[in-house]
mmCIF file with all atom_site columns, C-alpha atoms in Angstrom:
data_model
loop_
_atom_site.group_PDB
_atom_site.id
_atom_site.type_symbol
_atom_site.label_atom_id
_atom_site.label_alt_id
_atom_site.label_comp_id
_atom_site.label_asym_id
_atom_site.label_entity_id
_atom_site.label_seq_id
_atom_site.pdbx_PDB_ins_code
_atom_site.Cartn_x
_atom_site.Cartn_y
_atom_site.Cartn_z
_atom_site.occupancy
_atom_site.B_iso_or_equiv
_atom_site.pdbx_formal_charge
_atom_site.auth_seq_id
_atom_site.auth_comp_id
_atom_site.auth_asym_id
_atom_site.auth_atom_id
_atom_site.pdbx_PDB_model_num
ATOM 1   C CA . MET A 1 1   ? -20.577 -2.390  -4.786  1.00 0.00 ? 1   MET A CA 1
ATOM 2   C CA . ASP A 1 2   ? -20.202 0.617   -6.845  1.00 0.00 ? 2   ASP A CA 1
ATOM 3   C CA . ARG A 1 3   ? -19.747 0.713   -10.355 1.00 0.00 ? 3   ARG A CA 1
ATOM 4   C CA . GLU A 1 4   ? -16.351 2.105   -10.386 1.00 0.00 ? 4   GLU A CA 1
ATOM 5   C CA . SER A 1 5   ? -15.050 -0.776  -8.289  1.00 0.00 ? 5   SER A CA 1
ATOM 6   C CA . ILE A 1 6   ? -16.694 -3.250  -10.725 1.00 0.00 ? 6   ILE A CA 1
ATOM 7   C CA . ALA A 1 7   ? -15.236 -1.650  -13.712 1.00 0.00 ? 7   ALA A CA 1
ATOM 8   C CA . PHE A 1 8   ? -11.824 -1.744  -11.953 1.00 0.00 ? 8   PHE A CA 1
ATOM 9   C CA . PHE A 1 9   ? -12.461 -5.598  -11.098 1.00 0.00 ? 9   PHE A CA 1
ATOM 10  C CA . GLU A 1 10  ? -13.150 -6.129  -14.701 1.00 0.00 ? 10  GLU A CA 1
ATOM 11  C CA . GLN A 1 11  ? -10.135 -4.083  -15.846 1.00 0.00 ? 11  GLN A CA 1
ATOM 12  C CA . ILE A 1 12  ? -7.546  -5.947  -13.717 1.00 0.00 ? 12  ILE A CA 1
ATOM 13  C CA . SER A 1 13  ? -8.848  -9.321  -14.632 1.00 0.00 ? 13  SER A CA 1
ATOM 14  C CA . ALA A 1 14  ? -7.889  -8.693  -18.277 1.00 0.00 ? 14  ALA A CA 1
ATOM 15  C CA . VAL A 1 15  ? -4.421  -7.497  -17.336 1.00 0.00 ? 15  VAL A CA 1
ATOM 16  C CA . GLN A 1 16  ? -1.332  -9.730  -18.632 1.00 0.00 ? 16  GLN A CA 1
ATOM 17  C CA . ASP A 1 17  ? 1.531   -8.186  -16.195 1.00 0.00 ? 17  ASP A CA 1
ATOM 18  C CA . GLU A 1 18  ? 2.417   -6.602  -13.250 1.00 0.00 ? 18  GLU A CA 1
ATOM 19  C CA . THR A 1 19  ? 2.765   -3.251  -15.002 1.00 0.00 ? 19  THR A CA 1
ATOM 20  C CA . GLY A 1 20  ? -0.734  -3.220  -16.157 1.00 0.00 ? 20  GLY A CA 1
ATOM 21  C CA . LEU A 1 21  ? -2.113  -4.465  -13.055 1.00 0.00 ? 21  LEU A CA 1
ATOM 22  C CA . PHE A 1 22  ? -0.240  -1.611  -10.708 1.00 0.00 ? 22  PHE A CA 1
ATOM 23  C CA . GLU A 1 23  ? -1.011  1.429   -13.482 1.00 0.00 ? 23  GLU A CA 1
ATOM 24  C CA . ALA A 1 24  ? -4.856  0.297   -13.179 1.00 0.00 ? 24  ALA A CA 1
ATOM 25  C CA . PHE A 1 25  ? -4.510  0.675   -9.513  1.00 0.00 ? 25  PHE A CA 1
ATOM 26  C CA . ALA A 1 26  ? -2.584  3.943   -9.477  1.00 0.00 ? 26  ALA A CA 1
ATOM 27  C CA . ASP A 1 27  ? -5.091  5.380   -11.752 1.00 0.00 ? 27  ASP A CA 1
ATOM 28  C CA . TYR A 1 28  ? -8.044  4.256   -9.538  1.00 0.00 ? 28  TYR A CA 1
ATOM 29  C CA . CYS A 1 29  ? -6.155  6.001   -6.385  1.00 0.00 ? 29  CYS A CA 1
ATOM 30  C CA . ARG A 1 30  ? -5.471  9.221   -8.276  1.00 0.00 ? 30  ARG A CA 1
ATOM 31  C CA . ARG A 1 31  ? -9.223  9.326   -9.086  1.00 0.00 ? 31  ARG A CA 1
ATOM 32  C CA . HIS A 1 32  ? -9.630  9.355   -5.240  1.00 0.00 ? 32  HIS A CA 1
ATOM 33  C CA . GLY A 1 33  ? -7.103  11.762  -4.338  1.00 0.00 ? 33  GLY A CA 1
ATOM 34  C CA . PHE A 1 34  ? -3.980  9.673   -3.940  1.00 0.00 ? 34  PHE A CA 1
ATOM 35  C CA . GLU A 1 35  ? -1.113  10.230  -6.342  1.00 0.00 ? 35  GLU A CA 1
ATOM 36  C CA . SER A 1 36  ? 1.459   7.988   -4.556  1.00 0.00 ? 36  SER A CA 1
ATOM 37  C CA . VAL A 1 37  ? 1.040   4.420   -4.012  1.00 0.00 ? 37  VAL A CA 1
ATOM 38  C CA . CYS A 1 38  ? 2.935   1.567   -3.024  1.00 0.00 ? 38  CYS A CA 1
ATOM 39  C CA . TYR A 1 39  ? 2.487   -2.305  -2.737  1.00 0.00 ? 39  TYR A CA 1
ATOM 40  C CA . LEU A 1 40  ? 4.604   -4.082  -0.205  1.00 0.00 ? 40  LEU A CA 1
ATOM 41  C CA . GLN A 1 41  ? 4.333   -7.943  -0.040  1.00 0.00 ? 41  GLN A CA 1
ATOM 42  C CA . LEU A 1 42  ? 5.303   -8.682  3.654   1.00 0.00 ? 42  LEU A CA 1
ATOM 43  C CA . VAL A 1 43  ? 4.773   -12.220 4.066   1.00 0.00 ? 43  VAL A CA 1
ATOM 44  C CA . LYS A 1 44  ? 4.365   -15.000 1.297   1.00 0.00 ? 44  LYS A CA 1
ATOM 45  C CA . SER A 1 45  ? 3.393   -18.654 2.210   1.00 0.00 ? 45  SER A CA 1
ATOM 46  C CA . GLY A 1 46  ? 4.031   -18.052 5.649   1.00 0.00 ? 46  GLY A CA 1
ATOM 47  C CA . PHE A 1 47  ? 7.487   -16.652 5.455   1.00 0.00 ? 47  PHE A CA 1
ATOM 48  C CA . ARG A 1 48  ? 8.566   -12.835 5.837   1.00 0.00 ? 48  ARG A CA 1
ATOM 49  C CA . VAL A 1 49  ? 9.728   -11.765 2.410   1.00 0.00 ? 49  VAL A CA 1
ATOM 50  C CA . PRO A 1 50  ? 13.535  -10.806 2.100   1.00 0.00 ? 50  PRO A CA 1
ATOM 51  C CA . ARG A 1 51  ? 13.829  -6.901  2.307   1.00 0.00 ? 51  ARG A CA 1
ATOM 52  C CA . HIS A 1 52  ? 15.271  -6.501  -1.080  1.00 0.00 ? 52  HIS A CA 1
ATOM 53  C CA . ARG A 1 53  ? 12.278  -8.267  -2.838  1.00 0.00 ? 53  ARG A CA 1
ATOM 54  C CA . VAL A 1 54  ? 9.334   -6.492  -0.607  1.00 0.00 ? 54  VAL A CA 1
ATOM 55  C CA . ALA A 1 55  ? 8.237   -3.639  -2.739  1.00 0.00 ? 55  ALA A CA 1
ATOM 56  C CA . ALA A 1 56  ? 6.621   -4.697  -5.871  1.00 0.00 ? 56  ALA A CA 1
ATOM 57  C CA . TYR A 1 57  ? 5.274   -1.317  -6.940  1.00 0.00 ? 57  TYR A CA 1
ATOM 58  C CA . HIS A 1 58  ? 5.587   2.164   -5.989  1.00 0.00 ? 58  HIS A CA 1
ATOM 59  C CA . ASN A 1 59  ? 5.472   5.708   -7.291  1.00 0.00 ? 59  ASN A CA 1
ATOM 60  C CA . PHE A 1 60  ? 6.474   7.948   -4.600  1.00 0.00 ? 60  PHE A CA 1
ATOM 61  C CA . PRO A 1 61  ? 8.449   10.846  -5.303  1.00 0.00 ? 61  PRO A CA 1
ATOM 62  C CA . GLU A 1 62  ? 12.199  10.080  -5.692  1.00 0.00 ? 62  GLU A CA 1
ATOM 63  C CA . ASP A 1 63  ? 13.484  12.470  -3.011  1.00 0.00 ? 63  ASP A CA 1
ATOM 64  C CA . TRP A 1 64  ? 10.924  10.764  -0.379  1.00 0.00 ? 64  TRP A CA 1
ATOM 65  C CA . SER A 1 65  ? 11.979  7.332   -1.485  1.00 0.00 ? 65  SER A CA 1
ATOM 66  C CA . ASN A 1 66  ? 15.883  8.149   -1.539  1.00 0.00 ? 66  ASN A CA 1
ATOM 67  C CA . HIS A 1 67  ? 15.295  9.620   1.926   1.00 0.00 ? 67  HIS A CA 1
ATOM 68  C CA . TYR A 1 68  ? 13.286  6.988   3.363   1.00 0.00 ? 68  TYR A CA 1
ATOM 69  C CA . VAL A 1 69  ? 16.029  4.385   2.204   1.00 0.00 ? 69  VAL A CA 1
ATOM 70  C CA . ALA A 1 70  ? 18.772  6.632   3.465   1.00 0.00 ? 70  ALA A CA 1
ATOM 71  C CA . GLN A 1 71  ? 17.120  6.909   6.899   1.00 0.00 ? 71  GLN A CA 1
ATOM 72  C CA . GLY A 1 72  ? 16.717  2.921   7.392   1.00 0.00 ? 72  GLY A CA 1
ATOM 73  C CA . TYR A 1 73  ? 12.965  3.633   7.678   1.00 0.00 ? 73  TYR A CA 1
ATOM 74  C CA . TYR A 1 74  ? 12.092  0.261   6.216   1.00 0.00 ? 74  TYR A CA 1
ATOM 75  C CA . ASP A 1 75  ? 13.121  -1.478  9.542   1.00 0.00 ? 75  ASP A CA 1
ATOM 76  C CA . ASP A 1 76  ? 11.300  1.002   11.688  1.00 0.00 ? 76  ASP A CA 1
ATOM 77  C CA . ASP A 1 77  ? 8.498   2.243   9.507   1.00 0.00 ? 77  ASP A CA 1
ATOM 78  C CA . PRO A 1 78  ? 5.440   2.750   12.019  1.00 0.00 ? 78  PRO A CA 1
ATOM 79  C CA . VAL A 1 79  ? 2.760   2.377   9.333   1.00 0.00 ? 79  VAL A CA 1
ATOM 80  C CA . MET A 1 80  ? 4.002   -0.785  8.096   1.00 0.00 ? 80  MET A CA 1
ATOM 81  C CA . ALA A 1 81  ? 4.310   -1.955  11.891  1.00 0.00 ? 81  ALA A CA 1
ATOM 82  C CA . ALA A 1 82  ? 0.640   -0.849  12.491  1.00 0.00 ? 82  ALA A CA 1
ATOM 83  C CA . ALA A 1 83  ? -0.462  -2.533  8.971   1.00 0.00 ? 83  ALA A CA 1
ATOM 84  C CA . LEU A 1 84  ? 0.402   -5.857  10.123  1.00 0.00 ? 84  LEU A CA 1
ATOM 85  C CA . LYS A 1 85  ? -2.061  -5.137  13.375  1.00 0.00 ? 85  LYS A CA 1
ATOM 86  C CA . TYR A 1 86  ? -4.923  -3.750  11.503  1.00 0.00 ? 86  TYR A CA 1
ATOM 87  C CA . ALA A 1 87  ? -7.494  -5.505  9.294   1.00 0.00 ? 87  ALA A CA 1
ATOM 88  C CA . GLU A 1 88  ? -8.862  -2.428  7.480   1.00 0.00 ? 88  GLU A CA 1
ATOM 89  C CA . PRO A 1 89  ? -7.661  0.922   6.122   1.00 0.00 ? 89  PRO A CA 1
ATOM 90  C CA . PHE A 1 90  ? -6.358  3.270   8.482   1.00 0.00 ? 90  PHE A CA 1
ATOM 91  C CA . ASP A 1 91  ? -5.151  7.010   8.317   1.00 0.00 ? 91  ASP A CA 1
ATOM 92  C CA . TRP A 1 92  ? -1.221  6.956   8.708   1.00 0.00 ? 92  TRP A CA 1
ATOM 93  C CA . PHE A 1 93  ? -1.504  10.271  10.816  1.00 0.00 ? 93  PHE A CA 1
ATOM 94  C CA . LYS A 1 94  ? -3.490  8.447   13.553  1.00 0.00 ? 94  LYS A CA 1
ATOM 95  C CA . VAL A 1 95  ? -0.639  5.833   14.392  1.00 0.00 ? 95  VAL A CA 1
ATOM 96  C CA . PRO A 1 96  ? 1.164   8.155   16.759  1.00 0.00 ? 96  PRO A CA 1
ATOM 97  C CA . GLU A 1 97  ? -2.131  8.414   18.706  1.00 0.00 ? 97  GLU A CA 1
ATOM 98  C CA . THR A 1 98  ? -2.363  4.608   18.973  1.00 0.00 ? 98  THR A CA 1
ATOM 99  C CA . PHE A 1 99  ? 1.135   3.379   19.367  1.00 0.00 ? 99  PHE A CA 1
ATOM 100 C CA . ASP A 1 100 ? 4.010   3.973   21.553  1.00 0.00 ? 100 ASP A CA 1
ATOM 101 C CA . LEU A 1 101 ? 6.551   5.184   19.006  1.00 0.00 ? 101 LEU A CA 1
ATOM 102 C CA . THR A 1 102 ? 10.513  5.201   19.107  1.00 0.00 ? 102 THR A CA 1
ATOM 103 C CA . PRO A 1 103 ? 12.429  8.516   18.704  1.00 0.00 ? 103 PRO A CA 1
ATOM 104 C CA . LYS A 1 104 ? 13.112  6.937   15.297  1.00 0.00 ? 104 LYS A CA 1
ATOM 105 C CA . GLN A 1 105 ? 9.385   6.308   14.538  1.00 0.00 ? 105 GLN A CA 1
ATOM 106 C CA . GLN A 1 106 ? 8.475   9.874   15.782  1.00 0.00 ? 106 GLN A CA 1
ATOM 107 C CA . ARG A 1 107 ? 11.001  11.487  13.464  1.00 0.00 ? 107 ARG A CA 1
ATOM 108 C CA . PHE A 1 108 ? 9.680   9.275   10.582  1.00 0.00 ? 108 PHE A CA 1
ATOM 109 C CA . PHE A 1 109 ? 6.379   11.194  11.051  1.00 0.00 ? 109 PHE A CA 1
ATOM 110 C CA . ALA A 1 110 ? 8.179   14.582  11.282  1.00 0.00 ? 110 ALA A CA 1
ATOM 111 C CA . ASP A 1 111 ? 10.024  13.771  7.964   1.00 0.00 ? 111 ASP A CA 1
ATOM 112 C CA . VAL A 1 112 ? 6.815   12.756  6.443   1.00 0.00 ? 112 VAL A CA 1
ATOM 113 C CA . ALA A 1 113 ? 4.906   16.206  7.226   1.00 0.00 ? 113 ALA A CA 1
ATOM 114 C CA . ASP A 1 114 ? 8.339   17.930  6.212   1.00 0.00 ? 114 ASP A CA 1
ATOM 115 C CA . ALA A 1 115 ? 8.164   16.140  2.733   1.00 0.00 ? 115 ALA A CA 1
ATOM 116 C CA . GLY A 1 116 ? 4.800   17.476  2.282   1.00 0.00 ? 116 GLY A CA 1
ATOM 117 C CA . PHE A 1 117 ? 2.468   14.677  2.480   1.00 0.00 ? 117 PHE A CA 1
ATOM 118 C CA . LYS A 1 118 ? -1.049  15.830  3.507   1.00 0.00 ? 118 LYS A CA 1
ATOM 119 C CA . SER A 1 119 ? -2.828  12.462  3.892   1.00 0.00 ? 119 SER A CA 1
ATOM 120 C CA . GLY A 1 120 ? -1.911  8.943   4.005   1.00 0.00 ? 120 GLY A CA 1
ATOM 121 C CA . TYR A 1 121 ? -3.637  5.650   4.423   1.00 0.00 ? 121 TYR A CA 1
ATOM 122 C CA . ALA A 1 122 ? -2.417  2.149   4.857   1.00 0.00 ? 122 ALA A CA 1
ATOM 123 C CA . VAL A 1 123 ? -4.504  -0.868  3.561   1.00 0.00 ? 123 VAL A CA 1
ATOM 124 C CA . PRO A 1 124 ? -3.459  -4.078  5.115   1.00 0.00 ? 124 PRO A CA 1
ATOM 125 C CA . VAL A 1 125 ? -4.426  -7.093  3.005   1.00 0.00 ? 125 VAL A CA 1
ATOM 126 C CA . PHE A 1 126 ? -4.195  -10.893 3.629   1.00 0.00 ? 126 PHE A CA 1
ATOM 127 C CA . GLY A 1 127 ? -4.661  -13.585 1.228   1.00 0.00 ? 127 GLY A CA 1
ATOM 128 C CA . PRO A 1 128 ? -4.126  -17.274 0.426   1.00 0.00 ? 128 PRO A CA 1
ATOM 129 C CA . ALA A 1 129 ? -1.031  -19.271 1.949   1.00 0.00 ? 129 ALA A CA 1
ATOM 130 C CA . GLY A 1 130 ? -0.628  -16.784 4.876   1.00 0.00 ? 130 GLY A CA 1
ATOM 131 C CA . SER A 1 131 ? 0.167   -14.021 2.382   1.00 0.00 ? 131 SER A CA 1
ATOM 132 C CA . VAL A 1 132 ? 0.334   -10.437 4.013   1.00 0.00 ? 132 VAL A CA 1
ATOM 133 C CA . ALA A 1 133 ? 0.692   -7.277  1.978   1.00 0.00 ? 133 ALA A CA 1
ATOM 134 C CA . TYR A 1 134 ? 0.704   -3.498  2.662   1.00 0.00 ? 134 TYR A CA 1
ATOM 135 C CA . PHE A 1 135 ? -0.687  -0.912  0.356   1.00 0.00 ? 135 PHE A CA 1
ATOM 136 C CA . GLY A 1 136 ? 0.599   2.644   1.017   1.00 0.00 ? 136 GLY A CA 1
ATOM 137 C CA . LEU A 1 137 ? -1.474  5.432   -0.292  1.00 0.00 ? 137 LEU A CA 1
ATOM 138 C CA . ALA A 1 138 ? -0.505  9.328   0.213   1.00 0.00 ? 138 ALA A CA 1
ATOM 139 C CA . THR A 1 139 ? -1.033  12.648  -1.472  1.00 0.00 ? 139 THR A CA 1
ATOM 140 C CA . MET A 1 140 ? 0.847   16.044  -1.106  1.00 0.00 ? 140 MET A CA 1
ATOM 141 C CA . VAL A 1 141 ? -2.124  17.921  -2.724  1.00 0.00 ? 141 VAL A CA 1
ATOM 142 C CA . ALA A 1 142 ? -4.901  17.907  -0.183  1.00 0.00 ? 142 ALA A CA 1
ATOM 143 C CA . GLU A 1 143 ? -6.267  16.234  2.921   1.00 0.00 ? 143 GLU A CA 1
ATOM 144 C CA . VAL A 1 144 ? -8.411  12.970  2.136   1.00 0.00 ? 144 VAL A CA 1
ATOM 145 C CA . VAL A 1 145 ? -11.020 12.214  4.474   1.00 0.00 ? 145 VAL A CA 1
ATOM 146 C CA . MET A 1 146 ? -12.509 8.583   3.825   1.00 0.00 ? 146 MET A CA 1
ATOM 147 C CA . THR A 1 147 ? -15.753 7.543   4.757   1.00 0.00 ? 147 THR A CA 1
ATOM 148 C CA . PRO A 1 148 ? -16.351 4.309   5.875   1.00 0.00 ? 148 PRO A CA 1
ATOM 149 C CA . GLU A 1 149 ? -17.941 3.268   2.744   1.00 0.00 ? 149 GLU A CA 1
ATOM 150 C CA . ALA A 1 150 ? -14.825 4.406   0.816   1.00 0.00 ? 150 ALA A CA 1
ATOM 151 C CA . LYS A 1 151 ? -12.555 2.757   3.286   1.00 0.00 ? 151 LYS A CA 1
ATOM 152 C CA . ARG A 1 152 ? -14.754 -0.656  2.383   1.00 0.00 ? 152 ARG A CA 1
ATOM 153 C CA . GLY A 1 153 ? -14.408 0.179   -1.291  1.00 0.00 ? 153 GLY A CA 1
ATOM 154 C CA . LEU A 1 154 ? -10.867 0.726   -1.131  1.00 0.00 ? 154 LEU A CA 1
ATOM 155 C CA . LEU A 1 155 ? -10.187 -2.415  0.795   1.00 0.00 ? 155 LEU A CA 1
ATOM 156 C CA . SER A 1 156 ? -11.914 -4.407  -1.790  1.00 0.00 ? 156 SER A CA 1
ATOM 157 C CA . VAL A 1 157 ? -9.800  -2.720  -4.412  1.00 0.00 ? 157 VAL A CA 1
ATOM 158 C CA . CYS A 1 158 ? -6.576  -3.508  -2.550  1.00 0.00 ? 158 CYS A CA 1
ATOM 159 C CA . HIS A 1 159 ? -7.511  -6.961  -1.886  1.00 0.00 ? 159 HIS A CA 1
ATOM 160 C CA . GLN A 1 160 ? -8.450  -7.751  -5.682  1.00 0.00 ? 160 GLN A CA 1
ATOM 161 C CA . THR A 1 161 ? -4.921  -6.003  -6.614  1.00 0.00 ? 161 THR A CA 1
ATOM 162 C CA . HIS A 1 162 ? -3.215  -8.098  -4.210  1.00 0.00 ? 162 HIS A CA 1
ATOM 163 C CA . LEU A 1 163 ? -4.850  -11.226 -5.591  1.00 0.00 ? 163 LEU A CA 1
ATOM 164 C CA . GLY A 1 164 ? -4.238  -10.326 -9.298  1.00 0.00 ? 164 GLY A CA 1
ATOM 165 C CA . TYR A 1 165 ? -0.590  -9.970  -8.233  1.00 0.00 ? 165 TYR A CA 1
ATOM 166 C CA . LEU A 1 166 ? -0.333  -13.240 -6.620  1.00 0.00 ? 166 LEU A CA 1
ATOM 167 C CA . LYS A 1 167 ? -1.987  -14.877 -9.833  1.00 0.00 ? 167 LYS A CA 1
ATOM 168 C CA . LEU A 1 168 ? 0.387   -13.350 -12.159 1.00 0.00 ? 168 LEU A CA 1
ATOM 169 C CA . GLN A 1 169 ? 3.285   -14.376 -9.991  1.00 0.00 ? 169 GLN A CA 1
ATOM 170 C CA . ASP A 1 170 ? 1.786   -17.875 -10.071 1.00 0.00 ? 170 ASP A CA 1
ATOM 171 C CA . ALA A 1 171 ? 1.494   -17.791 -13.580 1.00 0.00 ? 171 ALA A CA 1
ATOM 172 C CA . ASP A 1 172 ? 5.036   -16.494 -14.231 1.00 0.00 ? 172 ASP A CA 1
ATOM 173 C CA . THR A 1 173 ? 6.181   -19.342 -11.897 1.00 0.00 ? 173 THR A CA 1
ATOM 174 C CA . ASP A 1 174 ? 4.314   -21.868 -14.153 1.00 0.00 ? 174 ASP A CA 1
ATOM 175 C CA . THR A 1 175 ? 5.912   -20.564 -17.341 1.00 0.00 ? 175 THR A CA 1
ATOM 176 C CA . ARG A 1 176 ? 9.492   -21.186 -16.022 1.00 0.00 ? 176 ARG A CA 1
#
C-alpha cells in the first residue's frame, strides 16, 4: 500500500466528526485530480435509505446539484444504478457502452457533458450489515485516467471512508 493511503487512514482514524472525515476525503481526491465528490449511503442494515437521507456529503457545483434535483435524476441516475452492479471503481463515461439507457438516462450524460465535467468515476462500497454506499468523483478541469493500481488505492480509501462514516454514525447513536 502506498504511503499516501496509509497517511490518509491514519488521518481519518483520528477524526471526531463527519465534517472532518469528508474534508479529509475531499482533500485526498483533489490531490488525485477530482475537485467534486459525493458520498451516498444507498442501503443500511439491508434496507434502502430514504431519498431525503441518502446524500451524506457532496461538494459538487451548486448549479449542477440544482439541475440534478430539478431534472429528477436521482431516480434515474445511470451511474448510481451501475454502482449497484459493480464491485470496483468505474468510469462514468463508459456506462453508456455497457448498459441500455432510457432517453432520460441518455439526457443525463448529455447534461453531464454540457455542465463541463471532463472525467467522473464511481466507487461502490459494501460494508457491514448489508450497507451499500457509492462515491462519485468528478472534475471539470482535465480528463483523469486511472491505472488499475490507482483504482485499487481509491477503492481502499473509499472503503475506509465508508467504514469511518458508519463508525461515526454508530458513535452518534450511542450518545443519544
